[in-house]
Coordinates of C-alpha atoms in Angstrom, one line a residue:
M1 CA 15.7 6.1 22.4
S2 CA 14.7 4.4 19.2
N3 CA 15.1 5.5 15.7
T4 CA 13.1 7.5 13.7
F5 CA 14.0 9.8 10.1
K6 CA 15.4 13.3 11.2
I7 CA 13.9 15.9 8.3
G8 CA 9.6 17.0 9.3
G9 CA 7.2 15.0 9.9
V10 CA 4.0 14.7 12.3
H11 CA 2.3 13.2 15.6
P12 CA -1.5 12.5 14.3
N13 CA -3.4 10.6 16.8
P14 CA -3.6 7.6 15.8
S15 CA -7.0 6.0 16.4
K16 CA -6.3 2.3 16.4
L17 CA -10.0 1.6 17.2
T18 CA -9.1 -2.1 15.5
A19 CA -5.9 -3.2 17.2
N20 CA -7.8 -5.9 18.8
R21 CA -10.2 -6.8 16.8
A22 CA -9.1 -10.0 15.0
I23 CA -9.2 -10.6 11.4
E24 CA -12.8 -11.9 10.5
P25 CA -13.9 -13.3 7.1
A26 CA -15.8 -10.7 4.8
A27 CA -18.9 -12.6 3.0
L28 CA -18.9 -13.6 -0.5
P29 CA -20.0 -11.0 -2.9
V30 CA -22.9 -11.7 -5.5
Q31 CA -20.7 -10.2 -8.2
A32 CA -16.6 -9.6 -8.3
V33 CA -15.5 -6.6 -10.3
F34 CA -11.8 -6.5 -11.1
P35 CA -9.9 -3.3 -12.1
L36 CA -7.2 -4.3 -15.5
S37 CA -5.0 -1.2 -12.8
Q38 CA -4.7 -2.4 -9.9
H39 CA -0.5 -1.8 -10.0
I40 CA 2.3 0.6 -10.9
G41 CA 2.7 0.4 -14.6
A42 CA 0.7 -0.8 -18.5
P43 CA -2.9 -2.4 -17.2
A44 CA -2.8 -6.5 -17.3
V45 CA -4.8 -7.8 -20.7
P46 CA -8.0 -9.7 -20.8
C47 CA -7.8 -13.4 -21.2
V48 CA -10.8 -14.6 -20.7
A49 CA -14.1 -13.8 -22.7
K50 CA -17.7 -13.9 -21.3
G51 CA -19.2 -17.1 -20.9
D52 CA -16.1 -18.5 -19.5
Q53 CA -16.3 -20.1 -16.4
V54 CA -13.8 -19.9 -13.8
L55 CA -11.9 -20.9 -10.3
V56 CA -11.1 -19.2 -7.4
G57 CA -6.6 -19.1 -8.6
T58 CA -7.9 -18.7 -12.4
V59 CA -5.8 -15.9 -14.3
I60 CA -8.4 -13.8 -15.8
A61 CA -5.8 -11.4 -17.3
Q62 CA -2.1 -11.6 -17.7
P63 CA 0.7 -8.5 -17.2
G64 CA 0.4 -6.4 -19.6
G65 CA 4.2 -5.8 -20.0
F66 CA 7.9 -6.0 -17.9
M67 CA 5.6 -3.0 -15.7
S68 CA 2.6 -4.9 -14.7
A69 CA 1.0 -7.6 -12.8
A70 CA -0.9 -10.5 -13.5
I71 CA -4.8 -10.8 -12.5
H72 CA -6.7 -13.0 -10.6
S73 CA -10.1 -14.0 -9.8
S74 CA -10.9 -14.4 -6.2
V75 CA -14.4 -16.1 -7.2
S76 CA -15.6 -19.1 -9.1
G77 CA -18.5 -18.3 -11.4
K78 CA -19.0 -17.5 -14.8
V79 CA -17.2 -13.9 -16.6
A80 CA -20.5 -11.6 -17.2
K81 CA -19.1 -9.6 -19.2
I82 CA -15.8 -7.1 -19.7
D83 CA -16.4 -3.7 -19.2
T84 CA -16.4 -0.4 -17.0
V85 CA -16.3 0.3 -13.6
I86 CA -15.4 3.4 -11.7
D87 CA -12.4 2.4 -9.1
A88 CA -11.2 4.4 -6.4
S89 CA -9.3 7.3 -7.9
G90 CA -12.8 8.0 -9.1
Q91 CA -12.0 7.1 -12.8
R92 CA -13.5 5.2 -14.9
K93 CA -11.1 2.2 -16.3
P94 CA -11.9 -1.0 -17.4
A95 CA -12.8 -4.4 -15.6
I96 CA -13.7 -7.6 -15.6
F97 CA -16.7 -8.6 -13.6
I98 CA -17.0 -12.2 -12.4
D99 CA -21.3 -13.5 -11.4
V100 CA -20.5 -15.8 -8.7
Q101 CA -21.3 -19.5 -8.4
G102 CA -20.2 -21.1 -5.0
D103 CA -16.7 -21.2 -4.1
E104 CA -14.7 -23.5 -5.8
W105 CA -11.1 -23.5 -5.9
D106 CA -8.0 -24.3 -8.5
P107 CA -6.5 -27.7 -7.1
S108 CA -2.8 -26.3 -7.1
I109 CA -3.7 -24.2 -5.0
D110 CA -2.8 -25.4 -0.9
R111 CA -5.2 -24.3 1.1
S112 CA -3.8 -26.0 4.3
T113 CA -3.4 -24.0 7.3
T114 CA 0.2 -26.6 7.6
L115 CA 3.4 -24.2 7.9
V116 CA 6.2 -25.4 5.3
Q117 CA 9.9 -23.9 6.4
Q118 CA 11.9 -26.0 3.8
L119 CA 12.6 -24.3 0.3
N120 CA 14.3 -26.0 -2.0
L121 CA 13.8 -23.3 -4.8
T122 CA 16.7 -21.0 -6.8
K123 CA 15.9 -17.3 -6.5
E124 CA 14.9 -17.1 -10.5
E125 CA 12.0 -20.0 -9.4
I126 CA 10.4 -17.9 -6.8
I127 CA 11.0 -15.0 -8.2
E128 CA 8.9 -17.0 -11.2
R129 CA 6.3 -17.6 -8.4
I130 CA 5.7 -13.9 -7.5
K131 CA 5.5 -12.8 -10.8
N132 CA 2.4 -15.8 -11.8
A133 CA 0.8 -15.0 -8.5
G134 CA 0.4 -11.2 -9.5
V135 CA 1.9 -10.2 -6.2
V136 CA 2.4 -6.0 -5.6
G137 CA 3.1 -3.7 -3.3
M138 CA 0.3 -3.8 -0.1
G139 CA 1.1 -0.8 1.4
G140 CA -0.7 1.1 -1.6
A141 CA 2.2 1.6 -3.7
C142 CA 1.3 -1.6 -6.1
F143 CA 4.8 -1.8 -7.4
P144 CA 5.0 -5.3 -8.9
T145 CA 6.7 -7.2 -6.5
H146 CA 8.7 -9.2 -9.0
V147 CA 10.1 -6.2 -10.8
K148 CA 11.5 -5.0 -6.9
L149 CA 13.2 -7.7 -6.7
C150 CA 15.3 -7.6 -9.6
P151 CA 17.6 -4.8 -8.9
P152 CA 20.4 -3.6 -11.3
P153 CA 23.3 -5.4 -11.4
T154 CA 24.8 -2.1 -10.6
C155 CA 23.0 -2.1 -7.7
K156 CA 24.6 -4.3 -4.2
I157 CA 21.6 -5.1 -2.4
D158 CA 22.9 -5.4 1.2
T159 CA 20.0 -5.2 3.3
L160 CA 15.8 -6.2 2.9
I161 CA 13.5 -3.3 5.2
I162 CA 10.0 -4.9 6.4
N163 CA 7.4 -1.9 6.6
A164 CA 5.9 -3.1 9.6
V165 CA 5.0 0.8 10.8
E166 CA 1.5 1.3 10.2
C167 CA 2.0 4.6 10.8
E168 CA -1.3 5.6 9.0
P169 CA -3.5 6.6 11.8
Y170 CA -6.7 4.7 12.4
L171 CA -5.3 1.5 10.2
T172 CA -4.8 -2.1 11.8
A173 CA -4.8 -4.3 9.1
D174 CA -0.5 -4.7 9.5
H175 CA -0.8 -5.1 12.7
R176 CA -3.7 -7.7 12.9
L177 CA -1.3 -10.0 10.4
M178 CA 1.7 -9.9 12.4
L179 CA 0.1 -10.4 15.5
E180 CA -2.2 -14.0 13.7
Y181 CA 0.4 -14.8 10.9
P182 CA 4.0 -14.3 12.5
D183 CA 5.4 -17.8 11.7
Q184 CA 3.9 -17.0 8.0
I185 CA 5.4 -13.5 7.8
I186 CA 9.0 -15.0 9.4
V187 CA 9.1 -17.5 6.3
G188 CA 8.6 -15.5 3.6
V189 CA 11.0 -13.0 4.9
R190 CA 13.8 -16.2 4.6
I191 CA 12.2 -16.1 1.0
I192 CA 13.1 -12.4 0.1
M193 CA 16.2 -13.1 1.3
K194 CA 16.8 -16.2 -0.6
A195 CA 15.3 -14.4 -4.5
L196 CA 18.2 -10.9 -3.6
G197 CA 21.4 -13.3 -2.4
I198 CA 21.6 -11.2 1.0
D199 CA 21.6 -12.2 4.6
R200 CA 20.3 -9.3 6.4
A201 CA 17.2 -8.2 6.8
V202 CA 15.5 -5.8 9.4
I203 CA 11.3 -5.7 10.5
G204 CA 10.8 -1.7 11.4
I205 CA 7.6 -1.6 14.1
E206 CA 6.2 1.3 15.6
E207 CA 6.3 1.0 19.2
N208 CA 2.5 1.8 19.3
K209 CA 2.2 -2.0 18.5
P210 CA 4.2 -3.3 21.5
D211 CA 2.9 -6.7 21.2
A212 CA 3.8 -6.9 17.5
I213 CA 7.4 -6.2 18.6
E214 CA 7.4 -8.4 21.2
L215 CA 6.0 -11.7 19.5
L216 CA 7.7 -11.1 15.8
Q217 CA 11.4 -10.4 18.4
R218 CA 10.7 -13.9 20.1
K219 CA 10.2 -15.5 17.0
V220 CA 13.1 -14.3 15.6
M221 CA 15.3 -14.7 17.5
M222 CA 17.0 -18.1 16.5
V223 CA 16.4 -17.1 13.1
S224 CA 19.9 -16.1 11.5
G225 CA 20.0 -12.7 10.1
I226 CA 16.6 -11.5 10.5
E227 CA 16.0 -8.6 13.4
V228 CA 13.4 -6.5 14.8
M229 CA 13.6 -2.8 15.3
P230 CA 11.0 -0.8 17.6
L231 CA 10.7 3.1 15.7
K232 CA 9.6 6.4 17.5
M233 CA 6.0 6.9 16.5
K234 CA 6.3 9.3 13.5
Y235 CA 4.4 9.9 10.6
P236 CA 4.8 9.7 7.2
Q237 CA 7.0 6.5 9.6
G238 CA 6.3 4.0 6.6
G239 CA 7.3 5.8 3.9
E240 CA 10.4 4.1 2.4
K241 CA 13.1 6.7 2.1
Q242 CA 12.1 8.2 5.8
L243 CA 12.2 4.4 6.9
I244 CA 15.3 3.4 5.2
E245 CA 16.8 6.8 7.3
A246 CA 15.7 4.8 10.4
V247 CA 16.9 2.1 10.2
T248 CA 20.0 2.3 8.0
G249 CA 20.8 5.7 8.7
R250 CA 21.2 5.8 5.2
Q251 CA 19.6 8.7 2.8
V252 CA 18.1 8.1 -0.7
P253 CA 19.3 10.6 -3.0
P254 CA 16.5 12.8 -5.3
P255 CA 14.6 10.9 -8.3
P256 CA 15.5 9.3 -9.9
A257 CA 17.3 7.1 -7.2
L258 CA 15.8 4.3 -5.5
P259 CA 16.5 2.3 -2.7
A260 CA 18.1 -0.2 -4.2
N261 CA 20.7 3.2 -5.3
V262 CA 21.4 2.7 -1.0
G263 CA 21.5 -0.6 -1.1
C264 CA 18.4 -1.6 0.0
V265 CA 15.3 -3.4 -0.4
V266 CA 12.0 -2.5 0.7
Q267 CA 8.5 -4.6 1.9
N268 CA 5.5 -4.1 3.4
V269 CA 4.9 -6.7 5.4
G270 CA 1.3 -7.5 4.2
T271 CA 3.5 -8.4 0.8
V272 CA 5.7 -10.7 2.7
Y273 CA 2.5 -12.5 3.7
A274 CA 1.5 -12.4 0.1
I275 CA 4.8 -14.0 -0.9
Y276 CA 4.8 -16.7 1.5
E277 CA 1.0 -17.6 0.3
A278 CA 2.5 -17.2 -3.3
V279 CA 5.8 -19.2 -3.3
I280 CA 4.9 -22.4 -0.5
K281 CA 0.8 -22.5 -0.8
N282 CA 1.2 -21.5 -4.6
K283 CA -1.5 -18.6 -3.7
P284 CA -2.2 -16.3 -5.7
L285 CA -2.8 -12.5 -4.6
I286 CA -6.8 -12.6 -4.1
E287 CA -8.1 -11.5 -1.1
R288 CA -6.1 -9.2 1.4
I289 CA -7.1 -8.0 5.4
V290 CA -8.9 -4.4 4.7
T291 CA -9.6 -2.3 8.3
V292 CA -13.0 -0.4 8.0
T293 CA -13.2 2.3 10.4
G294 CA -14.2 5.3 12.0
D295 CA -15.2 7.2 14.9
S296 CA -18.8 6.3 14.2
V297 CA -19.0 3.0 12.7
K298 CA -21.0 0.7 15.0
N299 CA -18.5 -2.0 14.6
P300 CA -15.3 -1.2 13.1
C301 CA -13.4 -4.7 11.9
N302 CA -10.2 -6.0 10.5
L303 CA -12.0 -8.3 7.3
K304 CA -10.1 -10.8 4.9
V305 CA -11.5 -9.5 1.9
R306 CA -11.3 -11.4 -1.7
M307 CA -10.0 -8.5 -4.3
G308 CA -13.3 -7.7 -6.5
T309 CA -15.8 -7.4 -3.5
P310 CA -17.4 -4.0 -2.9
V311 CA -17.0 -1.7 -0.8
S312 CA -20.5 -1.2 0.3
Q313 CA -20.2 -4.9 1.3
I314 CA -17.8 -4.7 3.8
I315 CA -19.2 -1.5 5.3
E316 CA -22.6 -3.4 5.6
Q317 CA -20.5 -5.7 7.9
A318 CA -18.8 -3.1 9.6
G319 CA -22.8 -2.1 10.8
G320 CA -23.8 0.2 8.1
M321 CA -22.5 3.7 7.0
P322 CA -23.2 5.7 10.0
E323 CA -25.5 9.3 8.9
D324 CA -22.9 11.4 10.2
T325 CA -20.2 10.5 7.4
G326 CA -18.7 13.1 5.6
K327 CA -16.0 11.5 3.8
L328 CA -15.6 7.8 2.9
L329 CA -11.7 6.7 2.1
S330 CA -9.8 4.2 0.6
G331 CA -7.1 4.5 3.4
G332 CA -6.1 6.3 6.2
P333 CA -6.8 10.1 6.6
M334 CA -3.3 11.6 5.7
M335 CA -2.4 9.4 2.5
G336 CA -6.7 7.8 1.5
R337 CA -8.2 8.9 -1.6
P338 CA -12.0 9.3 -1.2
L339 CA -14.4 7.6 -3.1
L340 CA -17.2 8.5 -4.5
G341 CA -19.3 5.8 -3.8
A342 CA -19.2 2.7 -1.5
D343 CA -19.6 0.7 -5.2
A344 CA -15.9 1.0 -6.2
P345 CA -14.1 -2.6 -5.2
V346 CA -11.5 -3.8 -2.7
V347 CA -8.4 -4.3 -5.2
K348 CA -4.5 -5.4 -4.1
G349 CA -3.8 -1.9 -2.9
T350 CA -6.9 -1.5 -0.5
S351 CA -5.5 -0.9 3.1
G352 CA -8.5 0.6 4.5
I353 CA -11.9 1.7 4.7
L354 CA -12.5 5.1 6.4
M355 CA -15.8 6.6 7.1
L356 CA -15.1 10.2 8.0
P357 CA -17.9 12.2 10.5
E358 CA -18.9 15.2 8.7
K359 CA -17.7 17.5 11.9
V360 CA -13.8 15.9 10.8
A361 CA -14.4 15.6 7.2
E362 CA -15.5 19.3 7.0
R363 CA -12.8 21.7 4.2
R364 CA -13.0 24.6 6.4
E365 CA -12.7 28.4 4.7
E366 CA -9.2 28.8 2.8
R367 CA -7.3 31.4 4.4
N368 CA -4.6 33.5 2.3
C369 CA -0.6 32.0 3.9
I370 CA 0.8 33.8 6.4
R371 CA 4.2 32.7 5.3
C372 CA 4.6 30.8 8.6
A373 CA 6.5 28.2 7.8
K374 CA 5.0 25.3 8.9
C375 CA 4.3 23.3 5.9
V376 CA 8.3 23.5 5.1
D377 CA 8.9 22.6 8.9
A378 CA 6.6 19.5 8.5
C379 CA 7.8 18.0 5.5
P380 CA 10.0 15.1 5.6
M381 CA 11.6 15.6 2.0
G382 CA 13.0 18.9 3.0
L383 CA 10.6 20.8 0.6
E384 CA 8.7 23.7 0.3
P385 CA 4.9 23.0 -0.1
Y386 CA 4.0 26.2 -0.3
K387 CA 6.2 27.6 -2.8
L388 CA 5.0 24.3 -4.9
A389 CA 0.8 25.0 -4.3
T390 CA 2.0 28.3 -5.5
A391 CA 3.4 27.9 -8.3
T392 CA 0.9 25.0 -9.2
Q393 CA -1.6 27.7 -8.8
Q394 CA 0.4 29.4 -11.9
Q395 CA 1.0 26.8 -13.9
D396 CA 4.5 27.5 -13.6
W397 CA 5.6 23.8 -14.3
E398 CA 9.0 24.3 -15.0
K399 CA 9.3 25.9 -11.2
C400 CA 7.7 22.9 -9.9
E401 CA 10.2 20.4 -11.4
Q402 CA 13.0 22.3 -10.2
E403 CA 11.7 23.0 -6.9
W404 CA 12.3 19.2 -6.9
I405 CA 8.4 18.1 -6.4
L406 CA 8.8 15.2 -8.0
S407 CA 10.8 14.2 -4.6
C408 CA 7.0 14.6 -2.9
I409 CA 5.9 11.5 -1.3
E410 CA 2.3 13.0 -0.7
C411 CA 2.6 11.6 2.6
G412 CA 0.1 15.3 3.9
C413 CA 2.2 16.8 6.6
C414 CA 2.2 20.2 5.1
Q415 CA -1.3 20.4 4.7
S416 CA -2.8 18.8 8.2
T417 CA -0.3 21.8 9.8
C418 CA -1.3 24.5 8.0
P419 CA -3.2 27.4 9.8
S420 CA -4.7 28.4 6.6
R421 CA -6.4 25.3 6.2
R422 CA -4.9 25.5 1.7
P423 CA -4.9 22.5 0.2
L424 CA -1.2 22.3 -0.6
L425 CA -1.3 18.7 -0.9
D426 CA -4.4 19.0 -3.7
W427 CA -2.2 21.7 -5.3
I428 CA 0.8 19.3 -5.1
R429 CA -1.2 16.1 -6.3
L430 CA -2.1 18.4 -9.4
S431 CA 1.0 19.5 -10.3
K432 CA 2.9 16.3 -9.9
N433 CA 0.7 14.5 -12.6
K434 CA 1.3 17.6 -15.1
V435 CA 5.0 17.3 -14.4
N436 CA 5.1 13.6 -14.4
G437 CA 3.6 13.4 -18.1
I438 CA 6.3 16.5 -19.2
V439 CA 9.2 14.6 -18.6
R440 CA 7.9 11.5 -19.8
A441 CA 7.3 13.0 -22.9
R442 CA 10.7 14.9 -22.7
Q443 CA 12.3 11.4 -22.7
A444 CA 10.2 9.9 -25.1
K445 CA 11.3 12.1 -27.7
K446 CA 15.1 11.3 -26.7

């Protein structure tokens, strides 16, 4: 029997409409927009000004601190302005606007498709290249990768886990990446292993991707230290803590503990590919695979999209927005965030654009909690979501903190199982933001 995590989880309809759709290039935008907050941590700081000419790969914003990441232009042209834009979170954020003029690349980037497997770099040089390329976690969390590859000296890392699960319904970007770039992914895994100084890596893939499992198992047969592990279909298998438990049997303690505290580092398979390109090809993180999909979408597809491209443009490439669209999401239906409009730009964390029909997206009338405990059974973190939602409505932030609300991974299992249609995740997200602010203020006073 395939491995999985033990507590909670649900089994949503996979709806992988684009699993057999090969990756296609997205058209270049007329104007590219680069929000300065595309990662966890401090926003990047602009290092260009209005009127500057840039190439594909030019650094346009430097990291704003240790927990930050550089941003590079994905297009060539002229900086039109530094202004604000409404991003995928619905908030207005500082951004750099570049008018596209041709497609000229920085000559230092190796654009060939030649596979390079030899790596004569120290681990310090590897991490520096990853940092300079602005690589962040591509699974959605956008944690700066160079920081993740420098765990505290008190943590003994022995296992690298590659998150190739892609358990979120509808999304297939990672699946297609494994099928079309398997050799680059294997080299990327070896690069990370060298950076961490370890000799064991496990690539975790859910069983609904048998073609990717078979292909990568064949590719790693002659590679020492790398294993491909099929995993049971169960959401949220791709959560860091759930994946670590499924692969190693280890359980990460509550915050502030991290995967490194149990000897593991987890990287998304898209991040692995970005690391290969950064270290081997000197290519910064300027494009990514995005699944554009929905039950009524005319041409659902997987696109290789330059950062800064308007969402509206890639929707048009998928056949346009269906008339029955009730909700536009960045990401999948479980953890994706609603977009206020299609003008938001594609950023480093944009894994998919999902157009849900009105009949699916419609929020039905909320009823009183019937104490059925389905949300408790579904929670993969062992929390009591109904209690957290009630404490949030009462603005009892102390109780929320005491009930471990910061352990919530915002997977949406609770909300998807609630027969009373309570917006549990919405309440919990609100409370998490509030409690996080209280914790930060408390720490600042110490």
